[in-house]
Amino acid sequence: MSTVAVVDYGMGNLHSVAKALERVAPRGTSVRVTSSAHDIAAADRVVFPGVGAMRDCMGELQRRGLDEVVREQARRKPLLAVCVGMQILLDFSAENNGIACLGIFAGRVELFDSNMHDARSGERLKVPHMGWNQVHQHAPHPLWESIAQDTRFYFVHSYYAQPVDARVTAATTEYGANFTCAIARDNIFAVQFHPEKSAAAGLQLYSNFLRWNGTV
Amino acid sequence: MSLAKRIIPCLDVDNGRVVKGVKFVDIRDAGDPVEIAKRYDEQGADEITFLDITASAHNRDTMVHVVEAVAGQVFIPLTVGGGIRTVDDIRRMLNAGADKVSINTAAVTRPEFVKEAAERFGAQCIVVAIDAKRVSAPGETPRWEIFTHGGRKATGLDAVMWAQHMVEYGAGEILLTSMDRDGTKIGFDNELNRAVSDAIAVPVIASGGVGTLDDLVNGVKLGHADAVLAASIFHFSTYTVGQAKSYMAQHGIEMRL
């Protein structure tokens, strides 16, 4: 019996994340949406989602005492962070006039420039970055297994991560310029896009995560 | 490499059933929202929008169950519109598995609602639906006004200014329907689409009037739309979503294929 905890800190819709994980879970894997520090600590794997404004996400995480729990899990077991869950792993976000985050990865989260244009068409780019964009993998990783280079995933965000150490960038996406859309280090993998909304490719990534032992 | 334009099939749901003559040739139950959403997902739909046209509050609970059932099986973004009037309406839909809600009449009657919703749930899940009608005479500078109640009630609000106002209030996306074109199958009002899309920073979904695949191409190329919404051409299996996407790609539009 293996368990995956989906960290519930009151931010956004965890239904889709849990349903997508259940869809691809190997026999004997149980998916648990939970805000219990004990359950999260006891799980074999942790999924750390996040939707909404950074001030609310970070505030709720702290209010429920889950910030330390996430930090602790990030040191020891396979952890997959999604969207704002990824952004929270960095030091600092420029959202809501500046919010200190968990600092598991050195770097900042910045707002997309409001005056970006597509390099080829010259078309003005909208913010939020919303829709299906290509994910360019930087190196092989167990979570990219059976996912073709430059596959499209579903994005919806206005802020993006800028990790200090370029070696943690697992993939980039072009929107005005190339930005880091996935980071990876040891047992941690984090994505800006939403695998639970990215059809077959997203389900494949969740499937890969549920079979990953946390080593690269 | 760049962001793909989106195709969004729209389903009208009344008391838990898809209505407006859905005629898939080989589908078991043509009115079942789950079956139809799965079909569109398989065809490559980039998102799906449900419009709840149910009149009674009692039947609205049914919509929550529809969203739950679809979200358990279809892993692409889902938007729900129709009758969204309170923060609690939004919370219920998002908890059921919707990714975005679309606010229409309530945004006109109480614009602060959009602000409250965006602050509470994030702009990314707040779509403001705008129903616009051309009010300028031929030859004049084009001007469109917002109408509510299915296009019957004029508000005096200018469509472009209203869209800008809604974005300031936190709308993450605008669903723009031309009341002049809705149901006509003669194509989008692309002057309207372009005027709104060029005036705001957030994505615009063009809606109302699609009859051919060229209409979809023109919505992007002439209307500067970020996404195109259509109902009847897909419901009646005139075209599959896949055919529409290939056609748009052949015409130089970035698509997820």
Short mmCIF file of C-alpha atoms in Angstrom, two decimals:
data_model
loop_
_atom_site.label_atom_id
_atom_site.label_comp_id
_atom_site.label_asym_id
_atom_site.label_seq_id
_atom_site.Cartn_x
_atom_site.Cartn_y
_atom_site.Cartn_z
CA MET A 1 0.00 0.00 0.00
CA SER A 2 1.38 3.36 -1.04
CA THR A 3 -0.14 6.75 -0.28
CA VAL A 4 0.02 10.13 -1.94
CA ALA A 5 -1.04 13.18 0.05
CA VAL A 6 -2.49 16.16 -1.80
CA VAL A 7 -1.84 19.11 0.52
CA ASP A 8 -5.11 20.93 1.22
CA TYR A 9 -4.59 24.40 2.64
CA GLY A 10 -7.88 25.82 1.47
CA MET A 11 -6.58 27.27 -1.77
CA GLY A 12 -8.42 26.35 -4.89
CA ASN A 13 -9.82 23.29 -6.40
CA LEU A 14 -8.10 20.07 -5.40
CA HIS A 15 -10.86 17.93 -6.85
CA SER A 16 -9.29 17.87 -10.31
CA VAL A 17 -5.80 17.16 -8.99
CA ALA A 18 -7.07 14.26 -6.88
CA LYS A 19 -9.24 12.88 -9.70
CA ALA A 20 -6.35 12.98 -12.16
CA LEU A 21 -4.04 11.22 -9.70
CA GLU A 22 -6.70 8.58 -9.00
CA ARG A 23 -7.14 8.02 -12.71
CA VAL A 24 -3.48 7.00 -13.17
CA ALA A 25 -2.69 5.60 -9.71
CA PRO A 26 -1.15 2.10 -9.77
CA ARG A 27 -3.15 -0.59 -7.96
CA GLY A 28 -2.69 -0.23 -4.22
CA THR A 29 -1.98 3.52 -4.30
CA SER A 30 -4.37 5.66 -2.31
CA VAL A 31 -4.81 9.36 -2.99
CA ARG A 32 -5.64 11.47 0.02
CA VAL A 33 -6.60 15.16 -0.01
CA THR A 34 -5.56 16.29 3.45
CA SER A 35 -4.67 19.23 5.65
CA SER A 36 -3.37 16.98 8.42
CA ALA A 37 0.34 17.40 9.12
CA HIS A 38 0.39 13.83 10.34
CA ASP A 39 -1.12 12.41 7.13
CA ILE A 40 1.23 14.46 4.99
CA ALA A 41 4.25 13.32 6.98
CA ALA A 42 3.07 9.68 6.79
CA ALA A 43 2.49 9.69 3.01
CA ASP A 44 4.95 8.15 0.58
CA ARG A 45 4.57 10.99 -1.88
CA VAL A 46 3.31 14.55 -1.63
CA VAL A 47 1.55 16.72 -4.22
CA PHE A 48 1.57 20.41 -3.38
CA PRO A 49 -0.90 22.36 -5.54
CA GLY A 50 -1.86 26.00 -5.34
CA VAL A 51 -4.27 28.39 -6.99
CA GLY A 52 -4.97 32.02 -6.25
CA ALA A 53 -3.05 34.98 -4.93
CA MET A 54 0.32 34.42 -3.22
CA ARG A 55 -0.59 36.38 -0.08
CA ASP A 56 -3.58 34.12 0.53
CA CYS A 57 -1.69 30.91 -0.34
CA MET A 58 1.28 31.67 1.89
CA GLY A 59 -1.00 33.03 4.63
CA GLU A 60 -3.20 29.93 4.70
CA LEU A 61 -0.20 27.63 4.61
CA GLN A 62 1.26 29.35 7.67
CA ARG A 63 -2.05 29.67 9.49
CA ARG A 64 -2.53 25.92 9.25
CA GLY A 65 1.05 25.28 10.28
CA LEU A 66 1.73 23.44 7.05
CA ASP A 67 4.69 25.53 5.87
CA GLU A 68 7.11 23.63 8.09
CA VAL A 69 5.52 20.33 7.09
CA VAL A 70 6.03 21.04 3.39
CA ARG A 71 9.62 22.17 4.04
CA GLU A 72 10.28 18.97 5.93
CA GLN A 73 8.74 16.71 3.24
CA ALA A 74 10.75 18.50 0.57
CA ARG A 75 13.89 17.15 2.21
CA ARG A 76 12.91 13.50 2.20
CA LYS A 77 10.28 12.17 -0.25
CA PRO A 78 9.04 12.58 -3.82
CA LEU A 79 7.30 15.95 -3.93
CA LEU A 80 5.45 17.43 -6.89
CA ALA A 81 4.48 21.10 -6.69
CA VAL A 82 1.99 22.61 -9.15
CA CYS A 83 1.39 26.23 -10.26
CA VAL A 84 1.45 28.52 -7.21
CA GLY A 85 2.73 25.45 -5.34
CA MET A 86 5.86 25.73 -7.47
CA GLN A 87 6.16 29.48 -6.95
CA ILE A 88 5.93 29.09 -3.17
CA LEU A 89 9.09 26.95 -3.23
CA LEU A 90 11.18 29.99 -4.17
CA ASP A 91 12.45 32.72 -1.81
CA PHE A 92 10.16 35.55 -2.70
CA SER A 93 7.22 36.53 -4.90
CA ALA A 94 6.58 40.02 -6.26
CA GLU A 95 2.81 39.38 -6.06
CA ASN A 96 0.72 41.36 -3.51
CA ASN A 97 3.52 43.93 -3.03
CA GLY A 98 6.01 41.23 -2.14
CA ILE A 99 5.60 38.02 -0.17
CA ALA A 100 8.33 35.93 1.47
CA CYS A 101 7.97 32.30 0.41
CA LEU A 102 9.45 28.97 1.53
CA GLY A 103 12.94 29.44 0.09
CA ILE A 104 13.47 25.80 -0.84
CA PHE A 105 14.89 27.08 -4.14
CA ALA A 106 16.89 30.31 -4.37
CA GLY A 107 15.15 32.79 -6.61
CA ARG A 108 12.20 35.08 -7.14
CA VAL A 109 8.74 35.01 -8.71
CA GLU A 110 8.09 37.95 -11.03
CA LEU A 111 5.15 39.40 -12.97
CA PHE A 112 5.12 39.03 -16.76
CA ASP A 113 5.86 42.28 -18.55
CA SER A 114 2.63 43.91 -19.76
CA ASN A 115 4.26 44.94 -23.01
CA MET A 116 5.55 41.66 -24.45
CA HIS A 117 5.30 40.69 -28.10
CA ASP A 118 5.63 37.39 -29.89
CA ALA A 119 9.10 37.07 -31.42
CA ARG A 120 7.80 35.94 -34.81
CA SER A 121 4.32 37.38 -35.34
CA GLY A 122 4.90 40.61 -33.44
CA GLU A 123 1.52 40.03 -31.80
CA ARG A 124 1.06 41.63 -28.37
CA LEU A 125 0.99 38.96 -25.67
CA LYS A 126 -1.81 38.90 -23.13
CA VAL A 127 -1.36 38.50 -19.38
CA PRO A 128 -2.38 36.13 -17.81
CA HIS A 129 -0.51 33.61 -19.93
CA MET A 130 -3.51 31.37 -20.49
CA GLY A 131 -3.75 28.28 -22.65
CA TRP A 132 -1.67 25.49 -24.13
CA ASN A 133 2.03 26.19 -24.59
CA GLN A 134 5.05 24.07 -25.36
CA VAL A 135 7.28 22.68 -22.64
CA HIS A 136 10.90 22.32 -23.68
CA GLN A 137 12.64 19.73 -21.51
CA HIS A 138 16.24 20.57 -20.60
CA ALA A 139 17.41 17.13 -19.54
CA PRO A 140 16.00 13.63 -19.19
CA HIS A 141 14.12 13.08 -15.94
CA PRO A 142 11.88 10.23 -14.76
CA LEU A 143 8.91 12.64 -14.79
CA TRP A 144 9.38 13.34 -18.51
CA GLU A 145 9.14 9.63 -19.30
CA SER A 146 6.91 9.03 -22.39
CA ILE A 147 6.32 12.77 -22.80
CA ALA A 148 7.63 14.08 -26.13
CA GLN A 149 9.90 17.09 -26.30
CA ASP A 150 7.90 20.35 -26.70
CA THR A 151 4.57 18.79 -25.74
CA ARG A 152 1.87 21.36 -24.96
CA PHE A 153 0.54 21.72 -21.42
CA TYR A 154 -2.16 24.01 -20.04
CA PHE A 155 -0.97 27.19 -18.32
CA VAL A 156 -2.79 29.94 -16.49
CA HIS A 157 -0.63 32.41 -14.58
CA SER A 158 0.62 35.98 -14.51
CA TYR A 159 3.76 35.38 -12.41
CA TYR A 160 6.69 33.09 -13.22
CA ALA A 161 9.65 31.64 -11.34
CA GLN A 162 13.21 32.86 -11.79
CA PRO A 163 15.47 30.39 -10.00
CA VAL A 164 19.01 31.62 -9.30
CA ASP A 165 20.66 28.32 -10.16
CA ALA A 166 20.06 27.58 -13.85
CA ARG A 167 20.79 23.90 -13.22
CA VAL A 168 17.45 23.43 -11.45
CA THR A 169 15.52 24.43 -14.58
CA ALA A 170 13.95 21.20 -15.87
CA ALA A 171 12.03 22.89 -18.70
CA THR A 172 11.34 26.25 -20.26
CA THR A 173 8.43 27.74 -22.17
CA GLU A 174 8.49 30.70 -24.51
CA TYR A 175 6.17 33.59 -23.75
CA GLY A 176 7.78 36.83 -24.78
CA ALA A 177 11.01 35.24 -23.61
CA ASN A 178 11.91 31.81 -22.30
CA PHE A 179 10.86 31.31 -18.70
CA THR A 180 11.37 28.39 -16.33
CA CYS A 181 8.19 26.30 -16.34
CA ALA A 182 9.57 23.34 -14.39
CA ILE A 183 12.24 22.97 -11.74
CA ALA A 184 13.79 19.80 -10.39
CA ARG A 185 16.35 18.91 -7.76
CA ASP A 186 16.82 15.56 -6.07
CA ASN A 187 13.38 14.42 -4.81
CA ILE A 188 11.54 17.62 -5.80
CA PHE A 189 9.81 18.32 -9.10
CA ALA A 190 7.69 21.42 -9.68
CA VAL A 191 5.70 22.67 -12.65
CA GLN A 192 4.04 25.98 -13.46
CA PHE A 193 1.48 24.36 -15.77
CA HIS A 194 -1.50 22.25 -14.67
CA PRO A 195 -1.02 18.53 -15.40
CA GLU A 196 -4.59 17.86 -14.20
CA LYS A 197 -5.86 20.10 -17.01
CA SER A 198 -3.41 19.00 -19.69
CA ALA A 199 -5.25 15.95 -21.03
CA ALA A 200 -3.12 12.88 -21.86
CA ALA A 201 0.27 14.57 -21.37
CA GLY A 202 -0.72 15.77 -17.91
CA LEU A 203 -2.00 12.37 -16.85
CA GLN A 204 1.27 10.85 -18.07
CA LEU A 205 3.25 13.24 -15.85
CA TYR A 206 1.12 12.34 -12.82
CA SER A 207 1.51 8.67 -13.66
CA ASN A 208 5.29 9.13 -13.83
CA PHE A 209 5.26 10.88 -10.46
CA LEU A 210 3.32 8.07 -8.80
CA ARG A 211 5.95 5.61 -10.01
CA TRP A 212 8.96 7.79 -9.15
CA ASN A 213 11.18 6.87 -6.23
CA GLY A 214 12.54 10.38 -5.87
CA THR A 215 15.95 9.79 -7.40
CA VAL A 216 17.15 11.15 -10.71
CA MET B 1 7.05 27.81 -30.33
CA SER B 2 4.32 29.92 -28.88
CA LEU B 3 1.01 29.87 -27.12
CA ALA B 4 -1.72 28.09 -29.08
CA LYS B 5 -5.07 29.67 -29.88
CA ARG B 6 -7.90 27.73 -28.30
CA ILE B 7 -11.11 26.14 -29.56
CA ILE B 8 -13.85 25.97 -26.95
CA PRO B 9 -17.05 24.01 -27.61
CA CYS B 10 -19.97 25.40 -25.62
CA LEU B 11 -22.76 23.23 -24.21
CA ASP B 12 -26.12 24.57 -23.08
CA VAL B 13 -27.29 22.60 -20.06
CA ASP B 14 -30.87 22.61 -18.78
CA ASN B 15 -31.64 20.66 -15.65
CA GLY B 16 -28.59 18.45 -16.06
CA ARG B 17 -29.07 17.67 -19.75
CA VAL B 18 -27.38 19.14 -22.80
CA VAL B 19 -30.01 20.80 -24.95
CA LYS B 20 -30.21 22.48 -28.38
CA GLY B 21 -30.33 19.42 -30.59
CA VAL B 22 -27.11 17.59 -30.10
CA LYS B 23 -26.83 15.05 -32.87
CA PHE B 24 -23.74 12.92 -32.61
CA VAL B 25 -24.10 9.95 -34.88
CA ASP B 26 -22.50 7.32 -32.69
CA ILE B 27 -23.03 8.51 -29.15
CA ARG B 28 -25.06 6.46 -26.71
CA ASP B 29 -26.88 9.31 -25.04
CA ALA B 30 -26.83 12.58 -26.92
CA GLY B 31 -28.01 14.63 -23.96
CA ASP B 32 -25.51 13.42 -21.37
CA PRO B 33 -23.02 16.18 -20.51
CA VAL B 34 -20.33 13.68 -19.48
CA GLU B 35 -20.57 11.73 -22.74
CA ILE B 36 -20.49 14.87 -24.84
CA ALA B 37 -17.64 16.45 -22.88
CA LYS B 38 -15.64 13.23 -23.26
CA ARG B 39 -16.32 13.27 -26.97
CA TYR B 40 -15.05 16.83 -27.33
CA ASP B 41 -12.01 16.05 -25.18
CA GLU B 42 -11.17 13.08 -27.44
CA GLN B 43 -11.52 15.35 -30.46
CA GLY B 44 -8.94 17.72 -28.96
CA ALA B 45 -11.05 20.52 -27.48
CA ASP B 46 -8.79 22.93 -25.61
CA GLU B 47 -11.43 23.75 -22.99
CA ILE B 48 -15.15 23.19 -22.56
CA THR B 49 -17.73 25.75 -21.49
CA PHE B 50 -21.05 24.85 -19.90
CA LEU B 51 -23.82 27.38 -19.97
CA ASP B 52 -26.48 26.67 -17.36
CA ILE B 53 -29.76 27.83 -18.85
CA THR B 54 -31.81 26.38 -16.00
CA ALA B 55 -34.39 28.80 -14.68
CA SER B 56 -35.06 27.47 -11.18
CA ALA B 57 -32.70 27.55 -8.21
CA HIS B 58 -33.58 23.97 -7.33
CA ASN B 59 -32.24 22.72 -10.63
CA ARG B 60 -29.02 24.64 -10.15
CA ASP B 61 -27.86 21.97 -7.73
CA THR B 62 -28.00 19.65 -10.70
CA MET B 63 -25.36 21.76 -12.44
CA VAL B 64 -22.95 21.22 -9.56
CA HIS B 65 -23.34 17.46 -10.03
CA VAL B 66 -22.82 17.80 -13.78
CA VAL B 67 -19.55 19.65 -13.19
CA GLU B 68 -18.42 17.05 -10.66
CA ALA B 69 -19.18 14.19 -13.02
CA VAL B 70 -17.43 15.82 -15.97
CA ALA B 71 -14.39 16.91 -13.93
CA GLY B 72 -13.92 13.33 -12.76
CA GLN B 73 -13.44 12.15 -16.34
CA VAL B 74 -12.30 15.03 -18.50
CA PHE B 75 -8.91 16.54 -17.76
CA ILE B 76 -9.04 19.82 -19.63
CA PRO B 77 -10.20 23.22 -18.34
CA LEU B 78 -13.91 23.61 -17.65
CA THR B 79 -15.82 26.89 -17.46
CA VAL B 80 -19.33 27.24 -16.07
CA GLY B 81 -21.60 30.19 -16.77
CA GLY B 82 -25.24 31.07 -16.26
CA GLY B 83 -26.78 32.27 -13.03
CA ILE B 84 -23.48 32.96 -11.22
CA ARG B 85 -24.48 35.74 -8.81
CA THR B 86 -22.73 35.20 -5.48
CA VAL B 87 -19.34 34.29 -4.09
CA ASP B 88 -20.96 31.11 -2.83
CA ASP B 89 -22.14 30.19 -6.37
CA ILE B 90 -18.51 30.49 -7.49
CA ARG B 91 -17.13 28.49 -4.58
CA ARG B 92 -19.54 25.64 -5.25
CA MET B 93 -18.64 25.46 -8.92
CA LEU B 94 -14.89 25.60 -8.29
CA ASN B 95 -15.13 22.97 -5.56
CA ALA B 96 -17.09 20.76 -7.93
CA GLY B 97 -14.18 20.89 -10.38
CA ALA B 98 -14.78 23.94 -12.58
CA ASP B 99 -11.65 25.94 -13.37
CA LYS B 100 -13.39 29.17 -14.26
CA VAL B 101 -16.79 30.71 -13.87
CA SER B 102 -18.32 33.15 -16.27
CA ILE B 103 -20.23 36.10 -14.85
CA ASN B 104 -22.69 37.94 -17.05
CA THR B 105 -25.74 39.80 -15.74
CA ALA B 106 -24.43 40.01 -12.18
CA ALA B 107 -21.40 41.95 -13.44
CA VAL B 108 -23.70 44.59 -14.92
CA THR B 109 -26.05 44.84 -11.94
CA ARG B 110 -23.21 44.91 -9.41
CA PRO B 111 -19.69 45.38 -10.87
CA GLU B 112 -18.14 45.10 -7.39
CA PHE B 113 -19.07 41.44 -7.49
CA VAL B 114 -16.37 40.88 -10.12
CA LYS B 115 -13.82 42.58 -7.88
CA GLU B 116 -14.82 40.52 -4.85
CA ALA B 117 -14.73 37.33 -6.89
CA ALA B 118 -11.29 38.06 -8.35
CA GLU B 119 -9.87 38.96 -4.95
CA ARG B 120 -11.29 35.84 -3.39
CA PHE B 121 -10.54 33.26 -6.05
CA GLY B 122 -7.94 34.91 -8.29
CA ALA B 123 -8.46 36.66 -11.61
CA GLN B 124 -7.48 33.50 -13.48
CA CYS B 125 -10.82 31.87 -12.76
CA ILE B 126 -13.07 34.87 -13.35
CA VAL B 127 -14.42 35.24 -16.87
CA VAL B 128 -16.72 38.15 -17.56
CA ALA B 129 -19.24 37.42 -20.32
CA ILE B 130 -20.22 40.42 -22.40
CA ASP B 131 -23.21 40.41 -24.74
CA ALA B 132 -22.77 43.30 -27.16
CA LYS B 133 -24.94 44.73 -29.93
CA ARG B 134 -23.87 47.19 -32.59
CA VAL B 135 -25.65 50.50 -32.04
CA SER B 136 -23.88 52.74 -34.57
CA ALA B 137 -25.48 53.46 -37.94
CA PRO B 138 -23.75 52.18 -41.09
CA GLY B 139 -20.95 54.56 -42.04
CA GLU B 140 -20.51 55.84 -38.50
CA THR B 141 -17.57 54.89 -36.30
CA PRO B 142 -18.58 51.47 -35.00
CA ARG B 143 -19.97 51.42 -31.47
CA TRP B 144 -21.38 48.55 -29.45
CA GLU B 145 -23.51 48.52 -26.34
CA ILE B 146 -23.94 45.95 -23.58
CA PHE B 147 -27.26 44.14 -23.46
CA THR B 148 -28.55 41.82 -20.76
CA HIS B 149 -31.45 39.39 -20.50
CA GLY B 150 -30.60 37.56 -23.69
CA GLY B 151 -30.15 40.75 -25.67
CA ARG B 152 -33.48 42.33 -24.79
CA LYS B 153 -32.39 44.88 -22.24
CA ALA B 154 -30.10 47.76 -23.22
CA THR B 155 -27.77 49.10 -20.53
CA GLY B 156 -26.28 52.13 -22.27
CA LEU B 157 -22.80 50.81 -21.49
CA ASP B 158 -20.17 50.98 -24.23
CA ALA B 159 -18.77 47.48 -24.89
CA VAL B 160 -15.10 48.44 -25.22
CA MET B 161 -15.14 50.67 -22.15
CA TRP B 162 -17.06 48.06 -20.21
CA ALA B 163 -14.51 45.39 -21.08
CA GLN B 164 -11.68 47.68 -19.90
CA HIS B 165 -13.61 48.39 -16.72
CA MET B 166 -14.13 44.67 -16.04
CA VAL B 167 -10.41 43.97 -16.52
CA GLU B 168 -9.60 46.70 -13.99
CA TYR B 169 -11.99 44.95 -11.63
CA GLY B 170 -10.12 41.69 -12.01
CA ALA B 171 -11.62 39.78 -14.94
CA GLY B 172 -8.99 37.30 -16.11
CA GLU B 173 -10.65 36.74 -19.46
CA ILE B 174 -13.51 38.20 -21.51
CA LEU B 175 -16.10 36.05 -23.27
CA LEU B 176 -17.41 38.35 -25.95
CA THR B 177 -20.66 37.51 -27.73
CA SER B 178 -22.08 39.51 -30.60
CA MET B 179 -25.85 39.52 -30.13
CA ASP B 180 -26.19 40.56 -33.77
CA ARG B 181 -24.41 37.42 -34.95
CA ASP B 182 -25.42 34.84 -32.32
CA GLY B 183 -27.25 31.99 -34.04
CA THR B 184 -26.84 33.47 -37.55
CA LYS B 185 -23.93 31.28 -38.77
CA ILE B 186 -22.59 34.19 -40.84
CA GLY B 187 -19.39 34.61 -38.82
CA PHE B 188 -18.16 36.65 -35.86
CA ASP B 189 -18.43 40.42 -35.64
CA ASN B 190 -14.66 40.78 -35.98
CA GLU B 191 -14.68 44.55 -35.75
CA LEU B 192 -16.14 44.09 -32.29
CA ASN B 193 -13.68 41.34 -31.40
CA ARG B 194 -10.70 43.38 -32.57
CA ALA B 195 -11.85 46.58 -30.85
CA VAL B 196 -12.16 44.79 -27.51
CA SER B 197 -9.14 42.49 -27.83
CA ASP B 198 -6.79 45.34 -28.78
CA ALA B 199 -8.09 47.48 -25.93
CA ILE B 200 -7.44 45.04 -23.08
CA ALA B 201 -4.51 43.02 -21.73
CA VAL B 202 -6.38 39.80 -20.90
CA PRO B 203 -7.45 37.08 -23.37
CA VAL B 204 -10.66 37.43 -25.38
CA ILE B 205 -12.89 34.51 -26.38
CA ALA B 206 -14.88 35.34 -29.51
CA SER B 207 -18.44 34.02 -29.63
CA GLY B 208 -21.56 34.28 -31.72
CA GLY B 209 -22.11 33.48 -35.37
CA VAL B 210 -19.79 30.62 -36.32
CA GLY B 211 -21.03 28.70 -39.36
CA THR B 212 -17.84 27.66 -41.15
CA LEU B 213 -14.22 26.87 -40.33
CA ASP B 214 -13.18 30.09 -42.07
CA ASP B 215 -15.20 31.95 -39.45
CA LEU B 216 -12.92 30.47 -36.77
CA VAL B 217 -9.80 31.48 -38.71
CA ASN B 218 -11.15 35.00 -39.14
CA GLY B 219 -11.94 35.29 -35.44
CA VAL B 220 -8.24 34.94 -34.72
CA LYS B 221 -6.77 36.70 -37.76
CA LEU B 222 -9.22 39.57 -38.14
CA GLY B 223 -10.78 39.62 -34.69
CA HIS B 224 -7.49 39.15 -32.76
CA ALA B 225 -9.28 36.66 -30.53
CA ASP B 226 -7.22 34.43 -28.25
CA ALA B 227 -9.85 31.70 -28.30
CA VAL B 228 -12.94 30.91 -30.35
CA LEU B 229 -16.15 29.49 -28.96
CA ALA B 230 -18.70 27.61 -31.01
CA ALA B 231 -21.71 25.46 -30.34
CA SER B 232 -23.82 24.34 -33.27
CA ILE B 233 -21.08 23.44 -35.78
CA PHE B 234 -19.78 20.89 -33.29
CA HIS B 235 -23.09 19.73 -31.81
CA PHE B 236 -24.52 18.85 -35.18
CA SER B 237 -21.25 17.15 -36.16
CA THR B 238 -20.92 19.53 -39.10
CA TYR B 239 -17.24 19.52 -38.17
CA THR B 240 -15.27 17.81 -35.44
CA VAL B 241 -13.11 19.89 -33.14
CA GLY B 242 -10.13 18.08 -34.67
CA GLN B 243 -11.08 19.17 -38.20
CA ALA B 244 -11.48 22.74 -37.00
CA LYS B 245 -8.06 22.72 -35.35
CA SER B 246 -6.32 21.25 -38.40
CA TYR B 247 -7.98 23.81 -40.62
CA MET B 248 -6.86 26.68 -38.41
CA ALA B 249 -3.33 25.26 -38.28
CA GLN B 250 -3.26 25.01 -42.08
CA HIS B 251 -4.07 28.69 -42.14
CA GLY B 252 -0.99 29.52 -40.13
CA ILE B 253 -2.56 29.68 -36.67
CA GLU B 254 -0.65 28.12 -33.77
CA MET B 255 -2.80 25.24 -32.46
CA ARG B 256 -2.43 22.27 -30.13
CA LEU B 257 -2.73 19.32 -32.51
#
